[in-house]
Coordinates of C-alpha atoms in Angstrom, one line a residue:
Chain A
X21 CA 0.0 0.0 0.0
X22 CA 2.9 2.3 0.6
X23 CA 3.9 2.5 -3.1
X24 CA 0.5 3.8 -4.1
X25 CA 1.4 7.3 -2.9
X26 CA 4.8 7.5 -4.7
X27 CA 3.5 6.3 -8.1
X28 CA 0.1 7.8 -7.9
X29 CA 0.2 9.7 -11.1
X30 CA 2.1 7.1 -13.0
X31 CA -0.1 4.3 -11.9
X32 CA -3.2 6.3 -12.8
X33 CA -2.0 6.7 -16.3
X34 CA -1.0 3.0 -16.7
X35 CA -4.4 2.0 -15.2
X36 CA -6.2 4.2 -17.7
X37 CA -4.1 2.7 -20.5
X38 CA -5.0 -0.8 -19.3
X39 CA -8.7 0.1 -19.3
X40 CA -8.3 1.5 -22.8
X41 CA -6.7 -1.7 -24.1
X42 CA -9.3 -3.9 -22.5
X43 CA -12.1 -1.8 -23.8
X44 CA -10.5 -1.9 -27.2
X45 CA -10.5 -5.7 -27.2
X46 CA -14.1 -5.8 -25.9
X47 CA -15.2 -3.5 -28.7
X48 CA -13.3 -5.6 -31.2
X49 CA -15.0 -8.7 -30.0
X50 CA -18.5 -7.3 -30.0
X51 CA -18.5 -4.8 -32.9
X52 CA -18.9 -7.4 -35.7
X53 CA -21.9 -8.9 -33.9
X54 CA -23.5 -5.5 -33.3
X55 CA -22.9 -4.7 -36.9
X56 CA -24.6 -7.9 -38.0
X57 CA -27.7 -7.3 -35.8
X58 CA -28.0 -3.7 -36.8
X59 CA -27.7 -4.6 -40.5
X60 CA -30.4 -7.3 -40.1
X61 CA -32.9 -4.5 -39.4
X62 CA -32.1 -2.6 -42.6
X63 CA -33.6 -3.4 -46.0
X64 CA -31.0 -4.5 -48.6
X65 CA -31.4 -1.2 -50.4
X66 CA -30.7 0.8 -47.2
X67 CA -27.7 -1.4 -46.4
X68 CA -26.1 -0.6 -49.7
X69 CA -26.1 3.1 -48.9
X70 CA -25.7 2.9 -45.1
X71 CA -23.4 0.1 -44.3
X72 CA -22.1 1.2 -40.9
X73 CA -24.7 3.4 -39.2
X74 CA -27.9 2.7 -37.3
X75 CA -30.9 1.8 -39.5
X76 CA -32.8 4.9 -40.6
X77 CA -35.9 2.8 -40.7
X78 CA -36.0 -0.3 -38.6
X79 CA -37.7 -3.1 -40.5
X80 CA -38.5 -6.7 -39.4
X81 CA -39.5 -8.0 -42.8
X82 CA -36.1 -9.7 -43.2
X83 CA -36.8 -11.9 -40.2
X84 CA -40.2 -12.8 -41.5
X85 CA -38.8 -13.7 -44.9
X86 CA -35.8 -15.6 -43.6
X87 CA -37.8 -17.5 -40.9
X88 CA -40.2 -18.9 -43.4
X89 CA -38.0 -19.4 -46.5
X90 CA -35.1 -20.6 -44.5
X91 CA -37.3 -23.3 -42.9
X92 CA -35.9 -22.2 -39.5
X93 CA -38.6 -23.9 -37.3
X94 CA -37.7 -27.3 -38.7
X95 CA -34.0 -26.7 -38.5
X96 CA -34.2 -25.7 -34.9
X97 CA -36.3 -28.7 -34.0
X98 CA -33.7 -30.9 -35.7
X99 CA -30.8 -29.2 -33.9
X100 CA -32.5 -29.6 -30.6
X101 CA -33.1 -33.3 -31.3
X102 CA -29.6 -34.0 -32.4
X103 CA -28.0 -32.1 -29.6
X104 CA -30.2 -33.5 -26.8
X105 CA -30.0 -37.1 -27.9
X106 CA -26.3 -36.9 -28.5
X107 CA -25.7 -35.3 -25.1
X108 CA -27.8 -37.8 -23.2
X109 CA -26.3 -40.8 -24.9
X110 CA -22.7 -39.6 -24.4
X111 CA -23.4 -38.9 -20.7
X112 CA -24.9 -42.4 -20.1
X113 CA -22.4 -44.4 -22.1
X114 CA -19.3 -42.6 -21.0
X115 CA -20.2 -42.6 -17.3
X116 CA -21.1 -46.3 -17.5
X117 CA -17.7 -47.0 -19.0
X118 CA -16.0 -44.6 -16.6
X119 CA -17.6 -46.5 -13.7
X120 CA -16.4 -49.8 -15.1
X121 CA -12.8 -48.5 -15.7
X122 CA -12.6 -46.7 -12.3
X123 CA -14.2 -49.1 -9.9
X124 CA -14.1 -52.6 -11.3
X125 CA -10.7 -54.1 -11.6
X126 CA -10.2 -55.8 -14.9
X127 CA -7.1 -56.5 -17.0
X128 CA -8.7 -55.2 -20.1
X129 CA -8.9 -51.7 -18.7
X130 CA -5.4 -50.7 -19.6
X131 CA -5.9 -51.3 -23.3
X132 CA -9.5 -50.1 -23.5
X133 CA -9.1 -47.0 -21.5
X134 CA -5.8 -46.2 -23.2
X135 CA -7.5 -46.4 -26.6
X136 CA -10.1 -43.8 -25.5
X137 CA -7.3 -41.5 -24.3
X138 CA -5.6 -41.8 -27.7
X139 CA -8.9 -41.0 -29.3
X140 CA -8.9 -37.5 -27.7
X141 CA -6.1 -36.7 -30.2
X142 CA -8.0 -38.0 -33.2
X143 CA -9.7 -35.4 -35.2
X144 CA -12.9 -35.3 -37.2
X145 CA -10.9 -34.6 -40.3
X146 CA -9.0 -37.8 -40.1
X147 CA -12.2 -39.9 -40.1
X148 CA -14.5 -37.8 -42.3
X149 CA -14.0 -39.7 -45.5
X150 CA -13.9 -43.3 -44.1
X151 CA -17.0 -42.4 -41.9
X152 CA -18.8 -41.2 -45.0
X153 CA -18.0 -44.5 -46.8
X154 CA -18.9 -46.7 -43.8
X155 CA -22.2 -44.9 -43.2
X156 CA -23.1 -45.4 -46.8
X157 CA -22.0 -49.1 -46.7
X158 CA -24.2 -49.9 -43.7
X159 CA -27.2 -48.1 -45.2
X160 CA -27.4 -45.3 -42.7
X161 CA -26.7 -42.5 -45.2
X162 CA -29.3 -39.7 -45.0
X163 CA -30.9 -41.0 -41.8
X164 CA -31.1 -39.5 -38.4
X165 CA -29.4 -42.5 -36.9
X166 CA -26.6 -42.1 -39.4
X167 CA -25.9 -38.7 -37.9
X168 CA -26.5 -39.5 -34.3
X169 CA -24.2 -42.6 -34.0
X170 CA -21.2 -40.7 -35.4
X171 CA -21.9 -37.7 -33.1
X172 CA -22.1 -40.0 -30.0
X173 CA -19.0 -41.9 -31.0
X174 CA -16.9 -38.8 -31.6
X175 CA -17.9 -37.4 -28.2
X176 CA -17.0 -40.6 -26.3
X177 CA -13.2 -40.2 -25.8
X178 CA -13.6 -36.9 -23.9
X179 CA -16.6 -38.1 -22.0
X180 CA -14.9 -41.3 -20.9
X181 CA -11.7 -39.5 -20.0
X182 CA -13.3 -36.9 -17.8
X183 CA -15.8 -39.4 -16.4
X184 CA -13.3 -42.0 -15.5
X185 CA -10.9 -39.5 -13.9
X186 CA -13.7 -38.1 -11.8
X187 CA -15.2 -41.4 -10.7
X188 CA -11.8 -42.5 -9.6
X189 CA -12.1 -39.9 -6.8
X190 CA -15.3 -41.6 -5.4
X191 CA -14.1 -43.6 -2.4
X192 CA -13.8 -47.3 -3.1
X193 CA -15.3 -48.0 0.3
X194 CA -18.6 -46.5 -0.8
X195 CA -18.9 -49.0 -3.6
X196 CA -17.6 -51.9 -1.6
X197 CA -20.0 -51.4 1.3
X198 CA -22.9 -51.1 -1.1
X199 CA -21.8 -54.4 -2.7
X200 CA -21.6 -56.1 0.7
X201 CA -25.2 -54.8 1.4
X202 CA -26.2 -56.7 -1.7
X203 CA -26.6 -53.7 -4.1
X204 CA -26.3 -54.6 -7.8
X205 CA -23.8 -52.7 -10.0
X206 CA -26.7 -51.1 -11.8
X207 CA -28.1 -49.8 -8.5
X208 CA -24.7 -48.5 -7.4
X209 CA -24.3 -46.7 -10.7
X210 CA -27.6 -44.9 -10.5
X211 CA -27.7 -44.4 -6.7
X212 CA -24.1 -43.6 -5.8
X213 CA -22.0 -42.8 -8.9
X214 CA -24.4 -40.7 -10.9
X215 CA -25.4 -38.3 -8.1
X216 CA -21.7 -37.8 -7.2
X217 CA -20.6 -37.2 -10.8
X218 CA -23.0 -34.3 -11.4
X219 CA -20.3 -31.6 -11.5
X220 CA -18.3 -33.4 -14.2
X221 CA -21.5 -34.4 -16.0
X222 CA -22.3 -30.7 -16.4
X223 CA -18.8 -30.1 -17.9
X224 CA -19.2 -33.0 -20.3
X225 CA -22.8 -31.9 -21.2
X226 CA -21.6 -28.3 -21.9
X227 CA -18.8 -29.4 -24.1
X228 CA -21.1 -31.8 -26.0
X229 CA -24.0 -29.3 -26.4
X230 CA -21.8 -26.6 -27.8
X231 CA -19.8 -29.0 -30.0
X232 CA -22.9 -30.8 -31.4
X233 CA -25.0 -27.7 -31.9
X234 CA -22.3 -26.0 -33.9
X235 CA -21.2 -29.0 -35.9
X236 CA -22.0 -28.8 -39.5
X237 CA -19.4 -30.5 -41.7
X238 CA -20.3 -34.1 -40.8
X239 CA -24.0 -33.7 -41.0
X240 CA -23.5 -31.9 -44.3
X241 CA -21.8 -34.9 -45.9
X242 CA -23.9 -37.6 -44.1
X243 CA -27.3 -36.3 -45.2
X244 CA -28.8 -35.0 -48.3
X245 CA -32.5 -34.2 -47.4
X246 CA -33.3 -30.7 -46.2
X247 CA -35.6 -32.2 -43.6
X248 CA -32.6 -33.8 -41.8
X249 CA -30.4 -30.8 -41.7
X250 CA -29.4 -28.9 -38.6
X251 CA -29.5 -25.1 -37.9
X252 CA -25.9 -24.4 -38.9
X253 CA -26.3 -26.3 -42.2
X254 CA -29.5 -24.5 -42.9
X255 CA -27.9 -21.2 -42.2
X256 CA -25.0 -22.0 -44.5
X257 CA -27.3 -23.2 -47.3
X258 CA -29.7 -20.3 -47.0
X259 CA -27.5 -17.4 -46.0
X260 CA -24.4 -18.5 -47.8
X261 CA -26.4 -18.6 -51.1
X262 CA -27.7 -15.0 -50.6
X263 CA -24.7 -13.1 -51.8
X264 CA -26.4 -9.8 -52.5
X265 CA -29.7 -10.0 -50.5
X266 CA -27.9 -8.7 -47.4
X267 CA -31.0 -8.0 -45.3
X268 CA -32.3 -11.5 -45.4
X269 CA -28.8 -12.9 -45.0
X270 CA -28.1 -11.0 -41.9
X271 CA -31.5 -11.9 -40.4
X272 CA -30.8 -15.6 -41.0
X273 CA -27.3 -15.2 -39.4
X274 CA -28.9 -13.5 -36.4
X275 CA -31.4 -16.3 -36.0
X276 CA -28.5 -18.7 -36.2
X277 CA -26.6 -16.7 -33.6
X278 CA -29.3 -16.3 -31.0
X279 CA -29.6 -19.9 -29.5
X280 CA -25.9 -20.2 -28.7
X281 CA -25.9 -16.6 -27.4
X282 CA -28.7 -17.3 -25.0
X283 CA -27.1 -20.6 -23.9
X284 CA -23.9 -18.8 -23.3
X285 CA -25.4 -16.0 -21.3
X286 CA -27.3 -18.4 -19.1
X287 CA -24.5 -20.9 -18.6
X288 CA -21.4 -18.7 -19.0
X289 CA -19.9 -19.8 -15.7
X290 CA -20.3 -23.5 -16.5
X291 CA -19.1 -23.0 -20.1
X292 CA -15.9 -21.3 -19.1
X293 CA -15.3 -23.9 -16.5
X294 CA -15.9 -26.7 -18.9
X295 CA -13.6 -25.2 -21.5
X296 CA -10.8 -25.0 -19.1
X297 CA -11.4 -28.5 -17.8
X298 CA -11.7 -29.9 -21.4
X299 CA -8.5 -28.2 -22.5
X300 CA -6.1 -29.2 -19.8
X301 CA -6.1 -32.9 -20.6
X302 CA -2.6 -33.1 -22.1
Chain B
X803 CA -31.9 -60.9 3.3
X804 CA -28.3 -61.3 2.4
X805 CA -27.6 -63.7 -0.5
X806 CA -24.9 -66.3 0.0
X807 CA -22.5 -66.0 -2.8
X808 CA -19.4 -68.0 -3.5
X809 CA -16.2 -66.2 -4.6
X810 CA -16.6 -67.5 -8.1
X811 CA -20.1 -66.2 -8.4
X812 CA -19.0 -62.7 -7.3
X813 CA -16.1 -62.8 -9.8
X814 CA -18.4 -63.8 -12.6
X815 CA -21.0 -61.1 -11.7
X816 CA -18.2 -58.6 -11.5
X817 CA -17.0 -59.5 -15.0
X818 CA -20.4 -59.4 -16.5
X819 CA -21.0 -56.0 -14.9
X820 CA -17.7 -54.7 -16.2
X821 CA -18.5 -55.7 -19.8
X822 CA -22.1 -54.4 -19.6
X823 CA -20.8 -51.1 -18.5
X824 CA -17.8 -50.7 -20.8
X825 CA -18.9 -52.4 -24.0
X826 CA -21.6 -50.0 -25.4
X827 CA -19.3 -47.0 -25.2
X828 CA -16.4 -48.9 -26.5
X829 CA -18.2 -50.3 -29.5
X830 CA -19.5 -46.9 -30.4
X831 CA -16.0 -45.5 -30.2
X832 CA -14.5 -48.4 -32.1
X833 CA -16.9 -48.2 -35.0
X834 CA -17.0 -44.4 -35.3
X835 CA -13.4 -43.4 -34.5
X836 CA -10.9 -46.2 -34.0
X837 CA -11.9 -48.3 -37.0
X838 CA -12.3 -45.5 -39.5
X839 CA -8.9 -44.1 -38.6
X840 CA -7.3 -47.5 -39.4
X841 CA -9.6 -47.9 -42.4
X842 CA -8.5 -44.5 -43.6
X843 CA -4.8 -45.5 -43.6
X844 CA -5.5 -48.7 -45.4
X845 CA -7.7 -46.9 -48.0
X846 CA -4.9 -44.5 -48.7
X847 CA -2.8 -47.5 -50.0
X848 CA -5.5 -48.8 -52.4
X849 CA -7.0 -48.0 -55.7
X850 CA -10.6 -47.7 -54.4
X851 CA -12.6 -45.0 -56.0
X852 CA -16.2 -45.3 -55.2
X853 CA -18.6 -48.2 -55.7
X854 CA -19.2 -51.1 -53.4
X855 CA -16.6 -51.5 -50.7
X856 CA -17.0 -55.3 -50.5
X857 CA -18.0 -57.7 -53.2
X858 CA -17.7 -55.1 -55.9
X859 CA -14.8 -54.6 -58.2
X860 CA -11.7 -56.0 -56.5
X861 CA -9.6 -53.3 -54.8
X862 CA -5.9 -53.3 -55.5
X863 CA -3.2 -52.3 -53.1
X864 CA -1.1 -49.7 -54.8
X865 CA 1.4 -48.9 -52.1
X866 CA 2.5 -45.3 -51.6
X867 CA 1.3 -44.2 -55.0
X868 CA -1.0 -41.5 -53.6
X869 CA 1.6 -40.3 -51.2
X870 CA 3.9 -39.8 -54.2
X871 CA 1.2 -38.0 -56.0
X872 CA 0.7 -35.8 -53.0
X873 CA 4.3 -34.8 -52.7
X874 CA 4.4 -33.8 -56.3
X875 CA 1.2 -31.7 -56.0
X876 CA 1.7 -27.9 -55.9
X877 CA -1.7 -27.5 -54.3
X878 CA -0.5 -29.6 -51.3
X879 CA 2.3 -27.2 -50.5
X880 CA 0.1 -24.2 -50.9
X881 CA -2.4 -25.7 -48.4
X882 CA 0.4 -26.8 -46.1
X883 CA 1.9 -23.3 -46.1
X884 CA -1.5 -21.8 -45.2
X885 CA -1.8 -24.3 -42.3
X886 CA 1.6 -23.2 -41.1
X887 CA 0.5 -19.5 -41.2
X888 CA -2.4 -20.5 -39.0
X889 CA -0.1 -22.3 -36.6
X890 CA 2.0 -19.2 -36.4
X891 CA -0.9 -16.9 -35.8
X892 CA -2.3 -19.3 -33.1
X893 CA 1.0 -19.8 -31.3
X894 CA 2.4 -16.3 -31.6
X895 CA -0.9 -14.4 -31.7
X896 CA -3.7 -16.2 -29.8
X897 CA -1.6 -17.5 -26.9
X898 CA 0.2 -14.3 -26.0
X899 CA -2.9 -12.2 -26.5
X900 CA -5.0 -14.7 -24.5
X901 CA -2.3 -14.7 -21.8
X902 CA -2.2 -10.9 -21.7
X903 CA -5.9 -10.6 -21.3
X904 CA -6.0 -13.3 -18.7
X905 CA -3.2 -11.7 -16.7
X906 CA -4.8 -8.2 -16.7
X907 CA -8.1 -9.7 -15.5
X908 CA -6.5 -12.1 -13.0
X909 CA -4.3 -9.4 -11.3
X910 CA -7.3 -7.2 -11.0
X911 CA -5.7 -4.4 -13.1
X912 CA -9.1 -3.5 -14.3
X913 CA -12.5 -3.6 -12.6
X914 CA -15.4 -5.5 -14.1
X915 CA -13.5 -8.7 -14.7
X916 CA -16.7 -10.7 -15.2
X917 CA -17.9 -8.3 -17.8
X918 CA -14.7 -8.2 -19.8
X919 CA -14.2 -12.0 -19.6
X920 CA -17.8 -12.7 -20.7
X921 CA -17.6 -10.3 -23.7
X922 CA -14.2 -11.2 -25.0
X923 CA -15.0 -15.0 -24.8
X924 CA -18.3 -14.5 -26.6
X925 CA -17.0 -15.0 -30.3
X926 CA -15.8 -18.5 -29.4
X927 CA -19.2 -19.9 -28.6
X928 CA -21.0 -18.8 -31.7
X929 CA -21.5 -21.2 -34.7
X930 CA -18.5 -21.1 -37.0
X931 CA -21.0 -20.9 -39.9
X932 CA -22.5 -17.7 -38.6
X933 CA -19.0 -16.3 -37.9
X934 CA -17.7 -17.3 -41.3
X935 CA -20.6 -15.8 -43.4
X936 CA -20.6 -12.7 -41.2
X937 CA -17.0 -12.0 -41.8
X938 CA -17.3 -12.9 -45.5
X939 CA -19.9 -10.2 -45.8
X940 CA -17.9 -7.8 -43.7
X941 CA -14.8 -8.2 -45.8
X942 CA -16.6 -8.3 -49.2
X943 CA -15.7 -5.6 -51.7
X944 CA -19.1 -4.1 -51.1
X945 CA -19.2 -4.9 -47.4
X946 CA -18.5 -2.8 -44.3
X947 CA -14.7 -3.2 -44.1
X948 CA -13.8 -1.0 -47.1
X949 CA -16.4 1.5 -45.9
X950 CA -14.8 1.5 -42.4
X951 CA -11.4 2.0 -43.8
X952 CA -12.6 5.0 -45.8
X953 CA -13.5 6.7 -42.6
X954 CA -9.8 6.8 -41.8
X955 CA -8.3 6.9 -45.3
X956 CA -10.6 8.5 -47.9
X957 CA -10.4 6.9 -51.2
X958 CA -9.3 3.5 -49.8
X959 CA -9.7 0.8 -52.3
X960 CA -9.9 -2.7 -51.0
X961 CA -8.9 -5.8 -52.9
X962 CA -9.2 -9.2 -51.2
X963 CA -7.0 -10.7 -53.9
X964 CA -3.7 -9.1 -52.8
X965 CA -3.5 -11.0 -49.5
X966 CA -6.4 -13.3 -49.3
X967 CA -5.1 -15.1 -46.2
X968 CA -5.0 -11.9 -44.1
X969 CA -8.7 -11.7 -43.4
X970 CA -8.8 -15.4 -42.6
X971 CA -5.9 -15.1 -40.1
X972 CA -7.5 -12.1 -38.6
X973 CA -10.8 -13.9 -38.0
X974 CA -9.0 -16.9 -36.5
X975 CA -7.2 -14.5 -34.1
X976 CA -10.5 -12.8 -33.3
X977 CA -12.5 -15.9 -32.7
X978 CA -10.2 -18.1 -30.6
X979 CA -8.0 -15.8 -28.5
X980 CA -10.8 -15.7 -25.8
X981 CA -10.5 -19.5 -25.4
X982 CA -6.8 -19.1 -24.4
X983 CA -7.8 -16.3 -22.1
X984 CA -10.2 -18.6 -20.3
X985 CA -7.7 -21.4 -20.0
X986 CA -5.0 -19.1 -18.6
X987 CA -7.4 -17.5 -16.1
X988 CA -8.5 -20.9 -14.8
X989 CA -4.8 -21.9 -14.3
X990 CA -3.7 -18.5 -12.9
X991 CA -6.3 -19.0 -10.2
X992 CA -4.6 -22.2 -9.1
X993 CA -1.4 -20.3 -8.3
X994 CA -1.0 -19.9 -4.5
X995 CA -1.8 -16.3 -3.8
X996 CA 0.5 -16.2 -0.7
X997 CA 3.6 -16.6 -2.9
X998 CA 2.6 -13.5 -4.9
X999 CA 1.9 -11.6 -1.8
X1000 CA 5.2 -12.6 -0.3
X1001 CA 7.0 -11.5 -3.4
X1002 CA 5.2 -8.2 -3.3
X1003 CA 6.2 -7.6 0.4
X1004 CA 9.8 -8.4 -0.6
X1005 CA 9.5 -5.4 -3.0
X1006 CA 9.0 -7.3 -6.3
X1007 CA 7.5 -5.2 -9.1
X1008 CA 4.6 -6.3 -11.2
X1009 CA 7.0 -7.3 -14.0
X1010 CA 9.2 -9.3 -11.6
X1011 CA 6.2 -11.1 -10.2
X1012 CA 5.2 -12.0 -13.7
X1013 CA 8.7 -13.1 -14.7
X1014 CA 9.8 -15.0 -11.7
X1015 CA 6.6 -16.3 -10.1
X1016 CA 3.8 -16.6 -12.6
X1017 CA 5.4 -17.6 -15.8
X1018 CA 7.4 -20.5 -14.2
X1019 CA 4.2 -21.7 -12.5
X1020 CA 2.4 -21.7 -15.9
X1021 CA 5.1 -23.4 -18.1
X1022 CA 3.1 -26.6 -18.2
X1023 CA -0.1 -24.9 -19.2
X1024 CA 1.7 -22.9 -21.9
X1025 CA 2.9 -26.2 -23.4
X1026 CA -0.7 -27.6 -23.3
X1027 CA -2.1 -24.5 -25.0
X1028 CA 0.7 -24.7 -27.6
X1029 CA -0.4 -28.2 -28.3
X1030 CA -4.0 -27.2 -28.5
X1031 CA -3.1 -24.3 -30.8
X1032 CA -1.1 -26.5 -33.2
X1033 CA -3.6 -29.4 -33.4
X1034 CA -6.4 -26.9 -33.7
X1035 CA -4.6 -25.0 -36.5
X1036 CA -4.0 -28.2 -38.5
X1037 CA -7.7 -29.1 -38.2
X1038 CA -9.0 -25.7 -39.1
X1039 CA -11.7 -26.3 -41.7
X1040 CA -15.2 -25.0 -40.9
X1041 CA -14.3 -21.3 -40.7
X1042 CA -12.3 -21.3 -44.0
X1043 CA -14.8 -23.5 -45.7
X1044 CA -17.6 -21.1 -45.0
X1045 CA -15.6 -17.9 -45.4
X1046 CA -13.6 -18.5 -48.6
X1047 CA -14.1 -22.1 -49.5
X1048 CA -10.4 -22.1 -50.1
X1049 CA -10.6 -19.5 -52.8
X1050 CA -9.8 -17.4 -54.7
X1051 CA -7.9 -20.0 -56.8
X1052 CA -7.1 -22.2 -53.8
X1053 CA -5.1 -19.4 -52.3
X1054 CA -6.7 -19.7 -48.8
X1055 CA -6.9 -23.5 -48.9
X1056 CA -5.7 -25.6 -46.1
X1057 CA -5.0 -29.4 -45.9
X1058 CA -8.5 -30.3 -44.7
X1059 CA -10.1 -28.3 -47.5
X1060 CA -7.7 -29.9 -50.0
X1061 CA -8.8 -33.3 -48.6
X1062 CA -12.5 -32.3 -48.7
X1063 CA -12.2 -31.2 -52.3
X1064 CA -10.6 -34.5 -53.3
X1065 CA -13.3 -36.6 -51.6
X1066 CA -16.5 -34.6 -52.2
X1067 CA -15.9 -32.3 -55.1
X1068 CA -16.0 -33.5 -58.7
X1069 CA -14.9 -37.0 -59.3
X1070 CA -14.0 -38.5 -55.9
X1071 CA -10.5 -39.6 -55.2
X1072 CA -10.9 -41.3 -51.8
X1073 CA -7.5 -42.8 -51.6
X1074 CA -5.8 -39.5 -52.2
X1075 CA -8.1 -37.8 -49.7
X1076 CA -7.2 -40.4 -47.1
X1077 CA -3.5 -40.0 -47.9
X1078 CA -4.0 -36.3 -47.1
X1079 CA -5.7 -37.0 -43.8
X1080 CA -3.0 -39.5 -42.8
X1081 CA -0.3 -37.0 -43.6
X1082 CA -2.3 -34.5 -41.4
X1083 CA -2.4 -36.8 -38.5
X1084 CA 1.4 -37.5 -38.9
X1085 CA 2.3 -33.8 -39.0
X1086 CA 0.2 -33.0 -36.0
X1087 CA 1.7 -35.9 -33.9
X1088 CA 5.1 -34.8 -35.0
X1089 CA 4.5 -31.2 -34.0
X1090 CA 3.0 -32.2 -30.7
X1091 CA 6.0 -34.4 -30.1
X1092 CA 8.2 -31.5 -30.9
X1093 CA 6.4 -29.3 -28.4
X1094 CA 6.7 -32.0 -25.7
X1095 CA 10.4 -32.3 -26.5
X1096 CA 10.9 -28.5 -26.3
X1097 CA 9.2 -28.6 -22.9
X1098 CA 11.5 -31.2 -21.4
X1099 CA 14.5 -29.6 -23.0
X1100 CA 13.9 -25.9 -22.3
X1101 CA 10.8 -25.9 -20.1
X1102 CA 10.6 -24.7 -16.5
X1103 CA 9.4 -26.6 -13.5
X1104 CA 5.7 -27.1 -12.9

């Protein structure tokens, strides 16, 4: 506290500079999104003359057009379906496996669990083409199942890794005494493991929801019918094709932006925690 | 009523429970990730180009033919070069920037940490598709960027064709720096505060605390973020696919777009596409190994 007096003026300048820098980065992060939302309330004709300013006349016609012509209700239903089913399946299967790996001694664990950990390093790109061929071969091309199974499988390594490491911290004595009391493994899983694993389940759920909701490459190559597409694919098809009809394009982009924006504003604490936990796995 | 069980019964039940728990997840992983990865490598050594996988035209093994084709392809090097640019921007741009932002917020150099953190991280959570089209329109010749530049430099003429990678690299920096900020904040919070306070009482300056207390404590995390940045850069696909599609004239293409073009555009060449993805995996493992090596060779203590 004593140095505050001596460097009062200097520290005030450096503090002001720090604020300026931070505000600069915040404006940089937000400006494009503001620009997008503002532009979505202009007609295309107005946009061409007034690219940067506020709309002179706020119109909502772009939204009405995009909402109907872009088939957004259907796309949103599809996205909710894919995301929720994928998340539930990943949680159930990866925590089951995590329970097995962490609490039942078996010589296969080293190999099986090890292969999941290696899987974290594998990328979607390295399996995109073979997955496309395999999905075709087994006759699941252009079906919901043919999208869901790959989504679930791709999420498994991270889910199993985070689940197993967390369940390891559940005391063995808890499981053993339940066993002695005659509880089945299924009962132990639902009554002891699942309630205790809620914090890490939230992390896995957050990572899965954001990843699945935003995914668009795989679903793009694994389906052809419009009725099976998700929101990002729909946005890409609809807005990407509108190279000059800016008003409608920006409205479609804003519609695509809103679900994740809301999700983020509601769960921002959990999301940032999940990102940090998911990242430090090396 | 307690059941009477023999040891063998318990063992058997344990085994059955183990496989019931582990198998569903493992089979999913095996069929979706592990098998396709191996399948991809095998495919890259064959002559397969569409049609039935089994029972159709016999598929020949052609050895490293496609890899030789790859090495001779000019397009491959252009894509690789762009990937390396992205690696550079990620490691030397996103990580230092993310660290700087995290440090300012963690040390409480500004108030409203929650606000800044929330806003700066925001771009990361939005769909890449939305981001890609948004920036494409922003940087378009008739978009907002030339207009914005004219506010500062009247008569500014913008042409994307002079440096087509620049907007892409900028957006990558814009989109992901917040992620590194979050990772650094989470790990800065793990540092024991009493050490920093002790250093401060001993008269250490802000710079000295950073240099001698905080950076050494974070060396492990810095390596992890470097690995993330490298593997992320090699994977980068969505954003560029939406923003430029690799154009104009493949000048913003990267390895994954090169692969995608070979597999899904025009006449498919699956073996070549798989050769590209195999090379991508090898490069990324090599770079990750290099980073790990650099850590043990030059890295500080955890």
